[in-house]
């Protein structure tokens, strides 16, 4: 059934633009002194044109950069963005035309340089679409980088006149990835050209965990701003406000301890649990009959055909593998729906194959709701 679905992939439903909800960025936690210093510099006309935010992973370097971008676009005059004006609202929903956020992306596949730039622009737009819908994001794939095509996208945006009142803001997250290999420094060079003579009315903010891994020529042009780890109280407050469903006190303590001052780490832990839970819910629905199966498929968010949906499918395959261990009389290492333990190991392995086919399909332009509905029927026939 899945193969047939893939062959019929031209059906208009797959081409329709997904509808998605746009959420505000989560609040910036901590870094109060740095905020005040940056805001005073900006209000006093002393903000350097190129900044480099460094500090441990997950402490909010890119979030602080987005905060500064919001302040720059805010119509107010205070040391914190007002949060209400048009500029603030656009910045908070990642829709401000003068705020450009460059994140590492997979290397474009096209051979032609012009097409590579188009492909990079599309990948960047797709990442932003995901972040608008789910602002608490996981770190990018280890292979993702800022290639020369991304640097060209940035150059193109930098050549445009600002649309709004403030300067254009360019955020380059994980700037270490500007030189993914020693042998391909082109992207760093393209950015370097931009930083050597930054267009008037533009501010560049680079972020990196390790400044030593950034080309010295780029580093020497940026004013460093060092961010420390957050306090436990700040991480706790963030988790209390942002994590749904809320954690009980014991779970909250454990999470804060594990996070060690990094909201990124705290959220990554949160996501692991959620992905496994989503996988179990899908399998429970498969075992409960056609009604619950379709209901679960319809609940699948339509916008996230990439990373997150694939992660859930991986967790479904892992859970099936674990059930196969259980069915063969071995000890299971993670919770498995009880109904699966009575299945034949052979059927469970076949089910894992179906899931990996679905995972392949998830990389194509297939609607996740439909994919999950079809997968659910296939699994139900096997289990
Ligand atoms: Zn404002």
Short mmCIF file of C-alpha atoms and ligand atoms in Angstrom, two decimals:
data_model
loop_
_atom_site.label_atom_id
_atom_site.label_comp_id
_atom_site.label_asym_id
_atom_site.label_seq_id
_atom_site.Cartn_x
_atom_site.Cartn_y
_atom_site.Cartn_z
CA UNK A 1 0.00 0.00 0.00
CA UNK A 2 2.82 2.38 0.86
CA UNK A 3 4.55 1.69 -2.47
CA UNK A 4 1.32 2.51 -4.30
CA UNK A 5 1.07 5.73 -2.33
CA UNK A 6 4.58 6.73 -3.33
CA UNK A 7 3.84 6.04 -7.00
CA UNK A 8 0.80 8.30 -6.86
CA UNK A 9 2.77 11.13 -5.33
CA UNK A 10 1.73 13.68 -7.99
CA UNK A 11 -1.82 13.89 -6.63
CA UNK A 12 -2.55 17.58 -5.83
CA UNK A 13 -2.92 17.02 -2.09
CA UNK A 14 0.86 16.63 -1.79
CA UNK A 15 1.54 19.91 -3.54
CA UNK A 16 -0.82 21.98 -1.44
CA UNK A 17 0.92 24.37 0.89
CA UNK A 18 0.74 23.10 4.47
CA UNK A 19 -1.08 25.30 6.89
CA UNK A 20 0.78 25.87 10.12
CA UNK A 21 0.40 27.96 13.20
CA UNK A 22 2.98 30.62 13.94
CA UNK A 23 4.13 30.88 17.53
CA UNK A 24 6.11 33.53 19.36
CA UNK A 25 9.71 32.72 20.17
CA UNK A 26 10.07 31.49 23.75
CA UNK A 27 11.21 34.26 26.14
CA UNK A 28 14.93 34.93 26.49
CA UNK A 29 16.09 33.63 29.86
CA UNK A 30 18.79 35.35 31.92
CA UNK A 31 21.85 37.26 30.64
CA UNK A 32 20.47 40.44 32.22
CA UNK A 33 23.78 42.33 32.42
CA UNK A 34 24.67 41.51 28.81
CA UNK A 35 21.24 42.62 27.64
CA UNK A 36 21.59 45.91 29.40
CA UNK A 37 25.07 46.47 28.00
CA UNK A 38 23.94 45.70 24.44
CA UNK A 39 20.77 47.78 24.72
CA UNK A 40 22.64 50.79 26.14
CA UNK A 41 25.21 50.53 23.37
CA UNK A 42 22.46 50.40 20.75
CA UNK A 43 20.44 53.28 22.22
CA UNK A 44 23.65 55.32 22.53
CA UNK A 45 24.60 54.68 18.89
CA UNK A 46 27.64 52.66 20.00
CA UNK A 47 26.60 49.16 18.94
CA UNK A 48 29.45 47.51 16.99
CA UNK A 49 28.50 46.51 13.45
CA UNK A 50 29.80 42.97 13.91
CA UNK A 51 29.36 41.01 17.14
CA UNK A 52 30.42 37.50 18.10
CA UNK A 53 28.39 35.83 20.87
CA UNK A 54 30.25 32.88 22.41
CA UNK A 55 29.38 30.54 25.26
CA UNK A 56 28.35 26.97 26.07
CA UNK A 57 25.79 25.19 23.85
CA UNK A 58 22.16 25.89 24.67
CA UNK A 59 22.60 28.97 26.88
CA UNK A 60 20.69 31.16 24.42
CA UNK A 61 23.30 32.77 22.15
CA UNK A 62 21.04 32.76 19.07
CA UNK A 63 18.04 33.66 21.23
CA UNK A 64 19.96 36.67 22.55
CA UNK A 65 20.85 37.61 18.97
CA UNK A 66 17.14 37.45 18.08
CA UNK A 67 16.36 39.55 21.16
CA UNK A 68 18.83 42.20 20.01
CA UNK A 69 17.33 42.06 16.51
CA UNK A 70 13.91 42.64 18.07
CA UNK A 71 15.22 45.57 20.12
CA UNK A 72 16.71 47.11 16.98
CA UNK A 73 13.38 46.78 15.14
CA UNK A 74 11.25 47.92 18.13
CA UNK A 75 9.50 51.28 17.87
CA UNK A 76 10.04 51.89 21.60
CA UNK A 77 13.06 53.51 23.23
CA UNK A 78 13.47 51.42 26.39
CA UNK A 79 16.30 48.99 27.16
CA UNK A 80 13.99 46.02 26.53
CA UNK A 81 11.87 45.58 23.39
CA UNK A 82 8.25 46.57 24.06
CA UNK A 83 6.90 43.28 22.69
CA UNK A 84 3.78 44.97 21.32
CA UNK A 85 4.70 47.10 18.29
CA UNK A 86 4.70 45.81 14.73
CA UNK A 87 8.50 45.44 14.63
CA UNK A 88 8.48 43.40 17.84
CA UNK A 89 5.63 41.19 16.70
CA UNK A 90 7.31 40.47 13.37
CA UNK A 91 10.65 39.75 15.02
CA UNK A 92 9.06 37.51 17.67
CA UNK A 93 7.38 35.38 15.02
CA UNK A 94 10.48 35.28 12.76
CA UNK A 95 8.69 37.25 10.08
CA UNK A 96 10.57 40.54 10.11
CA UNK A 97 11.76 41.36 6.58
CA UNK A 98 14.98 42.92 7.89
CA UNK A 99 15.97 40.12 10.27
CA UNK A 100 17.86 37.32 8.54
CA UNK A 101 18.80 34.21 10.48
CA UNK A 102 21.31 31.93 8.81
CA UNK A 103 21.36 28.40 10.22
CA UNK A 104 23.43 25.40 9.10
CA UNK A 105 21.71 23.37 6.35
CA UNK A 106 22.59 20.19 4.42
CA UNK A 107 24.92 20.71 1.47
CA UNK A 108 22.85 21.57 -1.68
CA UNK A 109 22.73 18.69 -4.18
CA UNK A 110 22.50 20.71 -7.43
CA UNK A 111 25.62 20.80 -9.60
CA UNK A 112 25.08 24.29 -11.00
CA UNK A 113 26.18 27.13 -8.67
CA UNK A 114 23.06 29.25 -9.36
CA UNK A 115 20.77 26.30 -8.60
CA UNK A 116 22.74 25.61 -5.40
CA UNK A 117 21.93 29.12 -4.20
CA UNK A 118 18.22 28.59 -4.96
CA UNK A 119 18.32 25.25 -3.14
CA UNK A 120 20.05 26.80 -0.12
CA UNK A 121 17.47 29.62 -0.03
CA UNK A 122 14.66 27.03 -0.08
CA UNK A 123 16.27 24.94 2.68
CA UNK A 124 16.73 28.03 4.84
CA UNK A 125 13.11 29.05 4.29
CA UNK A 126 11.97 25.53 5.22
CA UNK A 127 13.96 25.60 8.48
CA UNK A 128 12.46 28.99 9.35
CA UNK A 129 8.98 27.65 8.65
CA UNK A 130 9.61 24.83 11.11
CA UNK A 131 10.99 27.22 13.71
CA UNK A 132 7.96 29.50 13.39
CA UNK A 133 5.75 26.53 14.14
CA UNK A 134 8.01 25.03 16.82
CA UNK A 135 10.35 27.63 18.26
CA UNK A 136 12.02 25.23 20.73
CA UNK A 137 14.32 23.51 18.30
CA UNK A 138 16.92 20.76 18.54
CA UNK A 139 20.49 21.35 17.33
CA UNK A 140 20.96 20.82 13.56
CA UNK A 141 22.30 17.66 12.03
CA UNK A 142 26.06 17.19 12.49
CA UNK A 143 26.59 17.31 8.72
CA UNK A 144 24.77 20.62 8.24
CA UNK A 145 26.95 23.62 7.49
CA UNK A 146 27.08 27.16 6.14
CA UNK A 147 28.21 26.39 2.62
CA UNK A 148 29.20 28.83 -0.05
CA UNK A 149 25.60 28.82 -1.37
CA UNK A 150 24.29 30.00 2.03
CA UNK A 151 26.92 32.73 2.10
CA UNK A 152 25.64 33.87 -1.34
CA UNK A 153 22.06 33.95 -0.01
CA UNK A 154 23.32 36.19 2.77
CA UNK A 155 25.19 38.43 0.33
CA UNK A 156 22.04 38.81 -1.75
CA UNK A 157 19.97 39.78 1.31
CA UNK A 158 22.68 42.19 2.43
CA UNK A 159 22.53 44.06 -0.87
CA UNK A 160 18.84 44.94 -0.37
CA UNK A 161 17.64 48.20 1.16
CA UNK A 162 16.05 47.78 4.62
CA UNK A 163 12.25 47.59 4.47
CA UNK A 164 11.57 48.90 7.98
CA UNK A 165 12.86 51.66 10.20
CA UNK A 166 15.97 49.99 11.61
CA UNK A 167 19.10 48.47 10.14
CA UNK A 168 19.05 44.96 8.71
CA UNK A 169 20.19 42.33 11.20
CA UNK A 170 22.06 39.22 10.08
CA UNK A 171 22.41 36.39 12.56
CA UNK A 172 24.83 33.61 11.68
CA UNK A 173 24.20 30.76 14.12
CA UNK A 174 26.93 28.20 14.79
CA UNK A 175 29.49 30.20 12.88
CA UNK A 176 32.05 27.41 13.47
CA UNK A 177 30.28 25.61 10.67
CA UNK A 178 31.38 28.24 8.19
CA UNK A 179 34.43 26.08 7.58
CA UNK A 180 33.13 22.52 7.66
CA UNK A 181 36.37 21.28 6.11
CA UNK A 182 39.80 22.84 5.92
CA UNK A 183 39.65 22.29 2.16
CA UNK A 184 36.55 24.41 1.54
CA UNK A 185 37.02 27.85 3.06
CA UNK A 186 34.96 29.52 0.28
CA UNK A 187 31.92 30.20 2.42
CA UNK A 188 34.05 31.82 5.10
CA UNK A 189 35.68 33.93 2.40
CA UNK A 190 32.33 35.03 0.99
CA UNK A 191 31.22 36.09 4.47
CA UNK A 192 34.58 37.70 5.10
CA UNK A 193 34.06 39.96 2.09
CA UNK A 194 30.77 41.04 3.63
CA UNK A 195 32.35 41.69 7.03
CA UNK A 196 35.28 43.60 5.56
CA UNK A 197 32.92 46.21 4.21
CA UNK A 198 29.57 45.67 5.94
CA UNK A 199 26.80 47.53 4.12
CA UNK A 200 25.70 50.63 6.02
CA UNK A 201 22.46 50.01 7.92
CA UNK A 202 23.37 46.45 8.79
CA UNK A 203 24.41 44.59 11.95
CA UNK A 204 26.03 41.15 11.91
CA UNK A 205 25.77 38.83 14.91
CA UNK A 206 27.74 35.59 14.77
CA UNK A 207 27.33 32.91 17.43
CA UNK A 208 29.74 30.11 18.32
CA UNK A 209 30.52 27.76 21.17
CA UNK A 210 34.22 27.90 20.46
CA UNK A 211 35.59 31.15 19.04
CA UNK A 212 38.93 29.47 18.32
CA UNK A 213 37.28 27.43 15.59
CA UNK A 214 36.28 30.54 13.64
CA UNK A 215 38.72 31.83 11.04
CA UNK A 216 40.99 34.41 12.70
CA UNK A 217 40.27 36.91 9.91
CA UNK A 218 36.55 36.77 10.73
CA UNK A 219 37.11 36.69 14.47
CA UNK A 220 39.33 39.76 14.33
CA UNK A 221 36.51 41.81 12.79
CA UNK A 222 33.92 40.98 15.45
CA UNK A 223 33.52 42.38 18.94
CA UNK A 224 33.29 39.38 21.31
CA UNK A 225 30.44 39.03 23.81
CA UNK A 226 30.88 36.11 26.18
CA UNK A 227 27.77 34.41 27.64
CA UNK A 228 27.95 32.21 30.71
CA UNK A 229 25.74 29.36 31.85
CA UNK A 230 22.31 30.24 33.23
CA UNK A 231 21.54 29.83 36.91
CA UNK A 232 19.50 26.81 38.04
CA UNK A 233 16.73 29.23 39.02
CA UNK A 234 16.60 30.66 35.49
CA UNK A 235 16.46 27.19 33.89
CA UNK A 236 13.78 26.11 36.38
CA UNK A 237 11.65 29.18 35.64
CA UNK A 238 11.96 28.59 31.90
CA UNK A 239 10.93 24.94 32.18
CA UNK A 240 8.02 25.85 34.43
CA UNK A 241 6.74 28.44 31.95
CA UNK A 242 7.44 26.67 28.67
CA UNK A 243 7.22 22.89 29.05
CA UNK A 244 3.75 21.38 28.50
CA UNK A 245 2.46 19.23 30.10
CA UNK A 246 4.08 20.69 33.25
CA UNK A 247 6.68 18.60 35.10
CA UNK A 248 6.18 17.61 38.73
CA UNK A 249 8.72 18.87 41.28
CA UNK A 250 10.91 15.76 41.23
CA UNK A 251 11.10 15.65 37.43
CA UNK A 252 11.74 19.40 37.36
CA UNK A 253 14.66 19.06 39.83
CA UNK A 254 16.17 16.22 37.81
CA UNK A 255 15.85 18.18 34.57
CA UNK A 256 17.40 21.32 36.04
CA UNK A 257 20.30 19.27 37.39
CA UNK A 258 20.91 17.54 34.03
CA UNK A 259 20.69 20.84 32.14
CA UNK A 260 23.68 22.35 33.98
CA UNK A 261 22.72 25.89 33.04
CA UNK A 262 21.79 25.11 29.41
CA UNK A 263 18.20 25.49 28.28
CA UNK A 264 19.14 23.70 25.05
CA UNK A 265 20.17 20.66 27.10
CA UNK A 266 17.04 20.86 29.25
CA UNK A 267 14.81 20.99 26.17
CA UNK A 268 16.68 18.17 24.37
CA UNK A 269 15.94 15.91 27.36
CA UNK A 270 12.31 17.00 27.22
CA UNK A 271 12.10 16.16 23.54
CA UNK A 272 13.50 12.64 23.93
CA UNK A 273 10.72 11.70 26.29
CA UNK A 274 8.10 13.30 24.04
CA UNK A 275 9.26 11.51 20.90
CA UNK A 276 9.11 8.09 22.60
CA UNK A 277 5.74 8.94 24.03
CA UNK A 278 4.43 9.93 20.59
CA UNK A 279 5.73 6.63 19.17
CA UNK A 280 3.95 4.64 21.88
CA UNK A 281 0.73 6.57 21.26
CA UNK A 282 0.91 5.74 17.54
CA UNK A 283 1.40 2.02 18.28
CA UNK A 284 -1.37 1.98 20.88
CA UNK A 285 -3.65 3.55 18.28
CA UNK A 286 -2.62 0.93 15.70
CA UNK A 287 -3.63 -1.81 18.12
CA UNK A 288 -6.94 -0.15 19.02
CA UNK A 289 -8.72 -0.33 15.68
CA UNK A 290 -9.38 1.86 12.70
CA UNK A 291 -11.09 4.75 14.55
CA UNK A 292 -8.25 5.58 16.96
CA UNK A 293 -5.70 4.99 14.15
CA UNK A 294 -7.21 7.63 11.91
CA UNK A 295 -7.72 10.00 14.80
CA UNK A 296 -4.00 9.76 15.66
CA UNK A 297 -3.02 10.26 12.00
CA UNK A 298 -5.13 13.42 11.79
CA UNK A 299 -3.49 14.76 14.92
CA UNK A 300 -0.09 14.60 13.20
CA UNK A 301 1.15 18.14 12.55
CA UNK A 302 1.10 18.65 8.79
CA UNK A 303 4.00 21.10 8.62
CA UNK A 304 6.84 18.97 9.87
CA UNK A 305 7.68 16.48 7.15
CA UNK A 306 11.36 16.55 8.02
CA UNK A 307 13.35 16.20 11.26
CA UNK A 308 10.71 15.84 13.90
CA UNK A 309 8.37 13.47 12.09
CA UNK A 310 11.33 11.27 11.08
CA UNK A 311 12.42 11.18 14.72
CA UNK A 312 8.98 9.92 15.76
CA UNK A 313 9.13 7.24 13.06
CA UNK A 314 12.58 6.19 14.30
CA UNK A 315 11.14 5.89 17.79
CA UNK A 316 8.25 3.76 16.43
CA UNK A 317 10.82 1.41 14.81
CA UNK A 318 12.86 1.28 18.05
CA UNK A 319 9.75 0.48 20.08
CA UNK A 320 8.84 -2.34 17.66
CA UNK A 321 12.40 -3.68 17.94
CA UNK A 322 12.14 -3.57 21.69
CA UNK A 323 8.78 -5.41 21.52
CA UNK A 324 10.47 -8.09 19.37
CA UNK A 325 13.08 -8.56 22.13
CA UNK A 326 10.24 -8.88 24.63
CA UNK A 327 8.34 -11.31 22.40
CA UNK A 328 11.48 -13.45 22.22
CA UNK A 329 11.62 -13.57 26.01
CA UNK A 330 14.38 -11.00 26.51
CA UNK A 331 14.21 -8.11 28.92
CA UNK A 332 12.80 -4.89 27.39
CA UNK A 333 14.81 -1.74 28.02
CA UNK A 334 12.05 0.82 27.48
CA UNK A 335 8.26 0.86 27.89
CA UNK A 336 6.42 -1.03 25.16
CA UNK A 337 2.61 -1.18 24.65
CA UNK A 338 1.52 -4.43 26.30
CA UNK A 339 -0.45 -5.48 23.21
CA UNK A 340 2.78 -5.74 21.19
CA UNK A 341 4.39 -8.31 23.48
CA UNK A 342 1.95 -10.99 22.32
CA UNK A 343 2.86 -10.49 18.63
CA UNK A 344 5.02 -12.85 16.57
CA UNK A 345 8.64 -11.57 16.42
CA UNK A 346 8.53 -12.08 12.62
CA UNK A 347 5.53 -9.73 12.29
CA UNK A 348 7.26 -7.17 14.47
CA UNK A 349 10.33 -7.23 12.21
CA UNK A 350 8.12 -6.86 9.13
CA UNK A 351 6.44 -3.93 10.85
CA UNK A 352 9.88 -2.36 11.38
CA UNK A 353 10.51 -2.66 7.63
CA UNK A 354 7.25 -0.84 6.89
CA UNK A 355 8.26 1.95 9.24
CA UNK A 356 11.62 2.38 7.55
CA UNK A 357 9.86 2.62 4.16
CA UNK A 358 7.65 5.31 5.63
CA UNK A 359 10.72 7.07 6.95
CA UNK A 360 12.15 7.19 3.40
CA UNK A 361 8.86 8.61 2.18
CA UNK A 362 8.90 11.25 4.92
CA UNK A 363 11.92 12.80 3.20
CA UNK A 364 9.85 13.30 0.06
CA UNK A 365 7.02 15.72 -0.40
CA UNK A 366 4.44 13.48 1.28
CA UNK A 367 1.78 14.71 3.68
CA UNK A 368 2.65 13.25 7.14
CA UNK A 369 -1.04 12.82 8.07
CA UNK A 370 -1.68 10.69 5.02
CA UNK A 371 1.60 8.83 5.44
CA UNK A 372 0.72 7.97 9.02
CA UNK A 373 -2.80 6.87 8.05
CA UNK A 374 -1.41 4.49 5.43
CA UNK A 375 1.35 3.23 7.72
CA UNK A 376 -1.22 2.65 10.47
CA UNK A 377 -3.28 0.42 8.15
CA UNK A 378 -0.16 -1.51 7.07
CA UNK A 379 0.94 -2.06 10.67
CA UNK A 380 -2.53 -3.08 11.80
CA UNK A 381 -2.59 -5.76 9.07
CA UNK A 382 0.68 -7.17 10.43
CA UNK A 383 0.23 -6.90 14.18
ZN1 LIG B 1 8.44 46.96 20.19
#
